[in-house]
Coordinates of C-alpha atoms in Angstrom, one line a residue:
X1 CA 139.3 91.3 -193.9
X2 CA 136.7 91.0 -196.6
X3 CA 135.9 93.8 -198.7
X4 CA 132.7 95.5 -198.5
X5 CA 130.3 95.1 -201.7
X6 CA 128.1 98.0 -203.3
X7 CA 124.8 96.4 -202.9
X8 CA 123.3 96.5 -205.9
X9 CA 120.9 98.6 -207.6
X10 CA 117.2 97.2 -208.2
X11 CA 115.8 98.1 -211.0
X12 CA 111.9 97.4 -212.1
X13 CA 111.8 96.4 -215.5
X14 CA 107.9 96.3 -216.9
X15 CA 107.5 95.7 -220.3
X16 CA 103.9 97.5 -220.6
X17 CA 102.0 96.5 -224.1
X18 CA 102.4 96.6 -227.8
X19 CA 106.3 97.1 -228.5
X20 CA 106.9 97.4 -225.0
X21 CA 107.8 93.9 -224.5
X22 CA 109.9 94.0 -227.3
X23 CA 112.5 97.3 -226.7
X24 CA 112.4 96.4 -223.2
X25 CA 113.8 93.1 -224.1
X26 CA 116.5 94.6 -225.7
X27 CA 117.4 97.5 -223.1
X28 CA 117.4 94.5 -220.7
X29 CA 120.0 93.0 -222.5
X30 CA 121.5 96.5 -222.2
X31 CA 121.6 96.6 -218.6
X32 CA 123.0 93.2 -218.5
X33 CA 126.2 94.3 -220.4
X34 CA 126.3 96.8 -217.7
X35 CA 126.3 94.9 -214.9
X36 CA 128.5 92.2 -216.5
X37 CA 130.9 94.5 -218.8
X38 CA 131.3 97.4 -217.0
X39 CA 131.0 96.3 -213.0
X40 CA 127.6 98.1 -212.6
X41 CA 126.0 96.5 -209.8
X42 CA 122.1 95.8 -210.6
X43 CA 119.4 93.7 -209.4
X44 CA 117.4 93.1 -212.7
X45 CA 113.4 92.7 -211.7
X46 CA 110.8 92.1 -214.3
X47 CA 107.1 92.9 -213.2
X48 CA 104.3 91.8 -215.0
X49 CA 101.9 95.2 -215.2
X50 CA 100.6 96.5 -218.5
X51 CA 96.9 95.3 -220.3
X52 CA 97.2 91.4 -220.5
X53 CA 97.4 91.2 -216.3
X54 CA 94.9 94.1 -216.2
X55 CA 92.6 91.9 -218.6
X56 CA 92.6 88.7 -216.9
X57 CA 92.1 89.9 -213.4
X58 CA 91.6 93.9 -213.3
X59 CA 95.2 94.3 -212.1
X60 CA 97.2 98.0 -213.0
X61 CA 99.2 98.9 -210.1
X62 CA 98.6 97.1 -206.6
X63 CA 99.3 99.1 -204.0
X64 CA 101.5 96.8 -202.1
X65 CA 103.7 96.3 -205.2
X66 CA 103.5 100.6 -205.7
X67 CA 105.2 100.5 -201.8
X68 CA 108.1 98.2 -202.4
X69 CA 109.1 99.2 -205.9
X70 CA 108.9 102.9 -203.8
X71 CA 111.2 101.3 -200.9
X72 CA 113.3 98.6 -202.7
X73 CA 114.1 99.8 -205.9
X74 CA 116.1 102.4 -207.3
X75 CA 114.9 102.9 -211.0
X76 CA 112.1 102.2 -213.4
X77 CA 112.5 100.8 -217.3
X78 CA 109.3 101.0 -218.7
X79 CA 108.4 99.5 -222.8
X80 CA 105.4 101.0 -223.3
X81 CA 101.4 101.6 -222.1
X82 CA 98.0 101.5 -223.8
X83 CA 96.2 99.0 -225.7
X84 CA 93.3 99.3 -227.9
X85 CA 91.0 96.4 -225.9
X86 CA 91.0 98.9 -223.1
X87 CA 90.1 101.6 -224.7
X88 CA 89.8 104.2 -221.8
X89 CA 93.4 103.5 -221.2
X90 CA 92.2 102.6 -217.4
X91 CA 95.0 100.8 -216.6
X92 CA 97.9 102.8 -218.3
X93 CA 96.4 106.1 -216.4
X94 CA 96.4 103.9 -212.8
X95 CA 100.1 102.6 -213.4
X96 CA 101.6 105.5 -215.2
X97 CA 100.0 108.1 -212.7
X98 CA 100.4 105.7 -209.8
X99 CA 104.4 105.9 -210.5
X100 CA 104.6 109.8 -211.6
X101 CA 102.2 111.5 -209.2
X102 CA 102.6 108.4 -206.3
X103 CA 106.3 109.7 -206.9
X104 CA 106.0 112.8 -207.2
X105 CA 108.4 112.7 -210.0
X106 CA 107.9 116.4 -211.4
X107 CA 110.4 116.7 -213.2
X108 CA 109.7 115.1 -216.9
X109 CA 113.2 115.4 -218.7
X110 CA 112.9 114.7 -222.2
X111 CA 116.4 114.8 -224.2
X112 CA 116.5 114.9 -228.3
X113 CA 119.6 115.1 -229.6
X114 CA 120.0 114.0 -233.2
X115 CA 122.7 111.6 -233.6
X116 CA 124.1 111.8 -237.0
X117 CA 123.3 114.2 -240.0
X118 CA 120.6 112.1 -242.1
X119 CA 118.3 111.6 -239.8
X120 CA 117.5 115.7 -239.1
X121 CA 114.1 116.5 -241.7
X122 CA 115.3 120.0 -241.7
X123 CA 117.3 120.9 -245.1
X124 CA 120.5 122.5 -244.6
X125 CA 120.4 121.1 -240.9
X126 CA 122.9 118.6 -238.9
X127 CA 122.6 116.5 -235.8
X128 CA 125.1 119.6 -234.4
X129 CA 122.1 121.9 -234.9
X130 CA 119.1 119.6 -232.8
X131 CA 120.5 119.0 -229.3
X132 CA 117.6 120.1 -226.6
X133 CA 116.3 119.0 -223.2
X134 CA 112.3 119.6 -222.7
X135 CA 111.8 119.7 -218.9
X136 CA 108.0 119.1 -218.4
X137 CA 106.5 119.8 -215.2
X138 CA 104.6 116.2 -214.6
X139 CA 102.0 116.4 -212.0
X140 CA 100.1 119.6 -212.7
X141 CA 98.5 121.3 -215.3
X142 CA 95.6 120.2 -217.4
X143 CA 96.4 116.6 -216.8
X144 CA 95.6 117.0 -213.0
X145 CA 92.2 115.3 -213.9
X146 CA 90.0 118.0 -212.4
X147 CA 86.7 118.3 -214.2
X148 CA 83.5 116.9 -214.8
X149 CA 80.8 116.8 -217.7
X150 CA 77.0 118.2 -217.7
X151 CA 74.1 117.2 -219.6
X152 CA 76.3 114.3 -221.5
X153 CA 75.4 113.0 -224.8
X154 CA 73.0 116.0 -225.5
X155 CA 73.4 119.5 -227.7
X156 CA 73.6 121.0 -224.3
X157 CA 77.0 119.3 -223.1
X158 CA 79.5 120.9 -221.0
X159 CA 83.0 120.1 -220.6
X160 CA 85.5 121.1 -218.3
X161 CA 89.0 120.4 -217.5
X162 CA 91.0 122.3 -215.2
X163 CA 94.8 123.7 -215.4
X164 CA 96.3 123.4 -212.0
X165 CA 99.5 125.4 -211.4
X166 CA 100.5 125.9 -208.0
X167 CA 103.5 128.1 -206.8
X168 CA 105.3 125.1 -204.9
X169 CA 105.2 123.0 -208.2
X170 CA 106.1 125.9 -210.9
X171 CA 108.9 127.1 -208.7
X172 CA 110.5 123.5 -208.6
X173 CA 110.3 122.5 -212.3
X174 CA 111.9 125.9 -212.9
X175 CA 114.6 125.8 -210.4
X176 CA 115.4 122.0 -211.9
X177 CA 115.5 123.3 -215.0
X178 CA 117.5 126.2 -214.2
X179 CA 119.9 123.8 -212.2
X180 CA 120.6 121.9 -215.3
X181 CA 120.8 124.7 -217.7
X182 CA 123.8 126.3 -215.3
X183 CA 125.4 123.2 -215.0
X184 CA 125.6 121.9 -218.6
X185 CA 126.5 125.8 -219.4
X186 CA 123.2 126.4 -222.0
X187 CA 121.0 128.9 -222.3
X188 CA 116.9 128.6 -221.3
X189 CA 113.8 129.1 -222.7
X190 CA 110.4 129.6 -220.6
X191 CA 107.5 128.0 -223.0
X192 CA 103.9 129.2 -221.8
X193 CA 100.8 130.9 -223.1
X194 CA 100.6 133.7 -220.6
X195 CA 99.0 136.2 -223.1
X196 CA 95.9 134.1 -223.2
X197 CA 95.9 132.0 -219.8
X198 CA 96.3 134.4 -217.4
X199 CA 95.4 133.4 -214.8
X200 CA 98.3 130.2 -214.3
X201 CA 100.8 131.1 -216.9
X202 CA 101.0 134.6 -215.1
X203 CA 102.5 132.5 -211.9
X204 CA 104.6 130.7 -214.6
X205 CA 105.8 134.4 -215.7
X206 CA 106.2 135.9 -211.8
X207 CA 108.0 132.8 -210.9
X208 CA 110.4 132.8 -213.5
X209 CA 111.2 136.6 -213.0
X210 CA 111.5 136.0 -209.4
X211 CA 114.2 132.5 -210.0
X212 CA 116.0 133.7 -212.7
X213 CA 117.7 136.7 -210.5
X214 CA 119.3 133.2 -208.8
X215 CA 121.1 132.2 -212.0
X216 CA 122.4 135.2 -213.6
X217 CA 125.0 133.2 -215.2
X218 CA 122.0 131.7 -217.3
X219 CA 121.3 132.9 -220.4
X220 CA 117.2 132.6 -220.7
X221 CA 114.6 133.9 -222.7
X222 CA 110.6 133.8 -222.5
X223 CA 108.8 133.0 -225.4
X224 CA 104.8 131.7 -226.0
X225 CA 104.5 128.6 -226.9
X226 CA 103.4 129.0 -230.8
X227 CA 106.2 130.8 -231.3
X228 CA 108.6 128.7 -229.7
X229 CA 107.5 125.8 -231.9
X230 CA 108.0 127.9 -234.9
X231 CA 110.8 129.0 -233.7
X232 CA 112.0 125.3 -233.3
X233 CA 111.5 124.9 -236.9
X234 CA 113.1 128.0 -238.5
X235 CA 116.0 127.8 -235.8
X236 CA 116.8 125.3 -234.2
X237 CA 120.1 125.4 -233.0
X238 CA 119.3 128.6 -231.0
X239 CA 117.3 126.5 -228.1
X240 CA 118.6 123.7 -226.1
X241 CA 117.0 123.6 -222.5
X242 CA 113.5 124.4 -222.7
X243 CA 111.2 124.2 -219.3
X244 CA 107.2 124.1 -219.8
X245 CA 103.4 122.9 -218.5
X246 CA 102.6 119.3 -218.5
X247 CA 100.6 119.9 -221.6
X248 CA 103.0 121.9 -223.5
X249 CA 105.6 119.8 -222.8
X250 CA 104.0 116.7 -223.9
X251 CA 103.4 118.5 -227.3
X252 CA 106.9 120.4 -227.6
X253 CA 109.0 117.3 -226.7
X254 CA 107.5 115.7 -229.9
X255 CA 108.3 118.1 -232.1
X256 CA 111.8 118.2 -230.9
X257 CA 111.8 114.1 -231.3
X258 CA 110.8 114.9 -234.8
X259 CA 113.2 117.5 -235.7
X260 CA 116.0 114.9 -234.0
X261 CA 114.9 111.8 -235.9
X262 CA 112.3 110.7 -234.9
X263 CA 110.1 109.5 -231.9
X264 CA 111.9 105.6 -231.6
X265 CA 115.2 107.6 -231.0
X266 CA 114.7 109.4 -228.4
X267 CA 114.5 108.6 -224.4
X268 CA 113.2 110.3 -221.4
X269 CA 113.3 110.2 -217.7
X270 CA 110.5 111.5 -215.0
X271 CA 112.5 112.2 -211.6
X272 CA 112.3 114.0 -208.4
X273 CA 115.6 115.4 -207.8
X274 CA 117.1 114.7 -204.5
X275 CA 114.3 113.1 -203.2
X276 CA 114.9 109.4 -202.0
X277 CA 112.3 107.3 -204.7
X278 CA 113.3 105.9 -208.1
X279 CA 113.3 107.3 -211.4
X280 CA 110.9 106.0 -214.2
X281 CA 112.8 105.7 -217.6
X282 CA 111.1 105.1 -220.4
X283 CA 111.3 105.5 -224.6
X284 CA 109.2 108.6 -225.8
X285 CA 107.1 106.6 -227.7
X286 CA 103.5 104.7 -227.4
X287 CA 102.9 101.3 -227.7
X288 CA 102.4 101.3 -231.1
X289 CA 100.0 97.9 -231.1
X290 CA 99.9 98.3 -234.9
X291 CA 103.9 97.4 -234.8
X292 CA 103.6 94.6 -231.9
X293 CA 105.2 91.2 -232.8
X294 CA 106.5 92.4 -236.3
X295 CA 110.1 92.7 -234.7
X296 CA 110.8 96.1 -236.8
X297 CA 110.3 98.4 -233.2
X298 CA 113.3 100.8 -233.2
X299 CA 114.9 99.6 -229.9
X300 CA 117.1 103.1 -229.4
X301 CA 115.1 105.2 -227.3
X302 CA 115.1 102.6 -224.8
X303 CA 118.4 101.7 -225.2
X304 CA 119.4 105.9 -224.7
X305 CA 116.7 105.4 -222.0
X306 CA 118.8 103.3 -220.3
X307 CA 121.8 104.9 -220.5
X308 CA 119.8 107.5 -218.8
X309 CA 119.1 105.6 -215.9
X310 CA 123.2 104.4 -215.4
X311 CA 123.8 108.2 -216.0
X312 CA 120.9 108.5 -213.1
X313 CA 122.9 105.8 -210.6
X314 CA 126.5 107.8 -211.2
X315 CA 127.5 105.9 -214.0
X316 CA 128.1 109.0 -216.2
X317 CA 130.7 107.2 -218.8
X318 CA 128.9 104.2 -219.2
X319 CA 126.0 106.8 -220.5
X320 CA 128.6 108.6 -223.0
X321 CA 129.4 104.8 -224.4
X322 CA 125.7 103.9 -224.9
X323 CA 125.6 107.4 -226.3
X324 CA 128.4 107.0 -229.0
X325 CA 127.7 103.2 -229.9
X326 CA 124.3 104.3 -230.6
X327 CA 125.7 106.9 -233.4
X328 CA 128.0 104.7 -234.8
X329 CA 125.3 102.3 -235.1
X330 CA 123.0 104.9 -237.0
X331 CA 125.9 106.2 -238.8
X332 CA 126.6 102.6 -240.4
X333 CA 123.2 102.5 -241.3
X334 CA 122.9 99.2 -239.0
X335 CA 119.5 100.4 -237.6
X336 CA 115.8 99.4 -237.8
X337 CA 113.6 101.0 -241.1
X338 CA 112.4 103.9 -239.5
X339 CA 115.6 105.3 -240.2
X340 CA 117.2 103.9 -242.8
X341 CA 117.9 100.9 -242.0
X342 CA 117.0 97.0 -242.9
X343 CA 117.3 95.1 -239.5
X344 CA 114.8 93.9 -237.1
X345 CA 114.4 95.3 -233.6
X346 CA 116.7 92.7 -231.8
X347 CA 119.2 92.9 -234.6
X348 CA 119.5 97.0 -234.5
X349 CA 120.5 96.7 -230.5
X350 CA 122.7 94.2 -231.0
X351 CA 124.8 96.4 -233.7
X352 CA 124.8 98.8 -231.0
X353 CA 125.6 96.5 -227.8
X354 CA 128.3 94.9 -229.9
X355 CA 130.3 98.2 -230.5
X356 CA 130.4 98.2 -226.7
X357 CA 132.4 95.1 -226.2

C-alpha cells in the first residue's frame, strides 16, 4: 500500500510595498529551506496586493481572493504596507483590516527578545534581561474606526474617535494571554489607563480580576500604561508577558523592539486561537519607502517571523533553529548596518540560512 501524504500547508506570501518585496524575498527563501531541508510540507503562494496593483486598477483586497486565502490557506507572510503616493493609506487599511478584522485575528502577539548582548541600548543590560511577548487585542479599541468630524477645516472643528471595548473581546485577549503566560511559566502584566478611561479600561480592570482567579498559578500584576513604559526602561527584566488595548499595544511593542534591538529584529503574528482561519505573520516594521531598492533592509524580523509561522503549523524545532541561527548570525556580526553590520539585505539572510544547512 502507498503511504498517505501530509498535504501540504498553503501559505500566502504578499510582499506589500517599500522593503516588503525585499525581506519577503528572503523569508521566502526561508520557507523554502523548510520545506526542502527539514520535510515541512508547504504550498508557497505569492499574491500580488500592496500599492502598485492598487495604483493601476484600485485593487486592495478582492473579496473573492479574501474567501479562498480564508478557506485554502493556512498562513499569511506579509513584507510590508503603506506607500507615500497613497497617502490616506487606503489600500493598506482595506488589506490589513480585511485580513485582521475579516479574521477575526484578535490576538496580536508581538515577541522581542534580544538576541545577543550588543544590540540592547540599555547600559549595564544583556539580551538575558529583554525577552517579552506584547499581546495586543487587534480588533477593538480606538482603531475600530468609529467617529466622524464637524465643521471641518474651520476654528470650530470637532473630532471624534471612539474606544470600543466590549466584554466578549477583552475577556478573550486576556484569557490568550493568560493561556500563554501559564504555559511558558512567566509572570503577566495588565497595561491600561483605567485611572483616566474609565469608562472601557474599567471592563479591562473587572475582567482581569474576574480571569485571573482561573490561573492562580500565574504570577500577574496591573500597572497603567505610563508607568509600565517607564517601568520597561528602568527594569526590564522584571516583565515578560504583557497583554494590552489595540492602541497601547501598538505603542508598547515598540518600545520593547527598541529596548531588544531594534524594530528590523523583531517579528509578530496576529491569530485567532483555535479558530479554523490562517495566521498573518508579518516583521514589526513599516515599509520604510525611504530604504526600498537600496538592498540594506534588515531581513530578520521576517526571517523570526517565519519561524513563527512553522512554530504556528507544529514545527516547534524548526522555530528554535531559525531562532539560534539568527543569534549566531548577529553574534558574528554577519548582519545588515542597522546593527552593526556591513552586508546587504540578501547577504545578512543568507549568513543566517547558511548556518541552517
Amino acid at each position: 500500500m502507498t503511504e498517505a501524504r501530509t498535504p501540504p500547508h498553503r501559505i500566502a506570501l504578499i510582499g506589500g510595498d517599500g522593503i516588503g518585496p525585499e525581506v519577503l524575498r528572503e523569508g521566502r527563501r526561508l520557507l523554502e529551506w523548510a520545506r526542502d531541508r527539514r520535510g515541512v510540507p508547504l504550498d508557497l503562494w505569492s499574491l500580488e496586493l500592496g500599492a502598485e496593483r492598487y495604483l493601476r486598477d484600485k485593487t486592495a483586497l478582492p473579496a473573492e481572493l479574501q474567501a479562498e486565502i480564508r478557506d485554502t490557506a493556512s498562513a499569511i507572510l506579509l513584507g510590508a504596507l503603506g506607500d507615500p503616493r497613497i497617502p490616506d493609506h487606503e489600500h493598506a487599511r482595506r488589506i490589513l483590516f480585511g485580513f485582521r478584522t475579516g479574521f477575526d485575528l484578535y490576538a496580536q502577539i508581538r515577541p522581542a527578545r534580544a538576541l545577543v548582548d550588543r544590540v540592547v541600548p540599555l547600559a549595564g543590560r544583556g539580551h538575558r534581561d529583554i525577552d517579552f511577548v506584547v499581546f495586543r487585542e487587534g480588533t477593538e479599541g480606538a482603531y475600530s474606526g468609529i467617529g466622524g468630524q464637524l465643521r471641518r477645516d474651520t476654528p470650530f472643528e470637532i473630532a471624534i474617535e471612539e474606544d470600543v471595548n466590549t466584554r466578549h473581546g477583552v475577556e478573550r485577549i486576556l484569557r490568550a494571554a493568560f493561556d500563554y503566560a501559564r504555559r511558558e511559566r512567566r509572570p503577566l502584566c495588565l497595561a491600561d489607563k483605567s485611572n483616566a478611561l474609565r469608562h472601557g479600561h474599567d471592563l479591562w480592570q473587572r475582567a482581569f480580576a474576574e480571569i485571573r482567579r482561573d490561573y492562580e498559578d500565574v504570577r500577574a500584576e496591573h500597572l497603567y500604561i505610563d508607568a509600565l513604559c517607564h517601568e520597561l526602561v528602568r527594569d526590564p527584566a522584571r516583565f515578560s508577558v504583557i497583554v494590552t488595548t489595540n492602541l497601547f499595544g501598538d505603542i508598547v511593542s515598540d518600545l520593547c523592539a527598541a529596548l531588544a534591538g531594534g524594530l528590523g529584529l523583531c517579528p509578530s503574528a496576529s491569530l485567532n486561537p483555535g479558530a479554523r482561519v490562517p495566521g498573518l505573520f508579518e516583521p514589526v516594521h513599516g515599509s520604510a519607502p525611504a530604504l526600498a531598492g537600496r538592498g540594506i533592509a534588515n531581513p530578520l524580523a521576517m526571517l523570526r517571523s517565519a519561524g513563527m509561522l512553522l512554530d504556528f503549523l507544529g514545527h516547534p524545532t524548526v522555530h528554535t533553529e531559525i531562532e539560534r541561527a539568527c543569534a549566531d548570525a548577529l553574534a558574528a556580526g554577519e548582519c545588515t548596518r542597522d546593527v552593526g553590520g556591513a552586508l546587504d539585505t540578501e547577504a545578512a539572510a543568507l549568513a543566517v540560512i547558511q548556518r541552517l544547512t
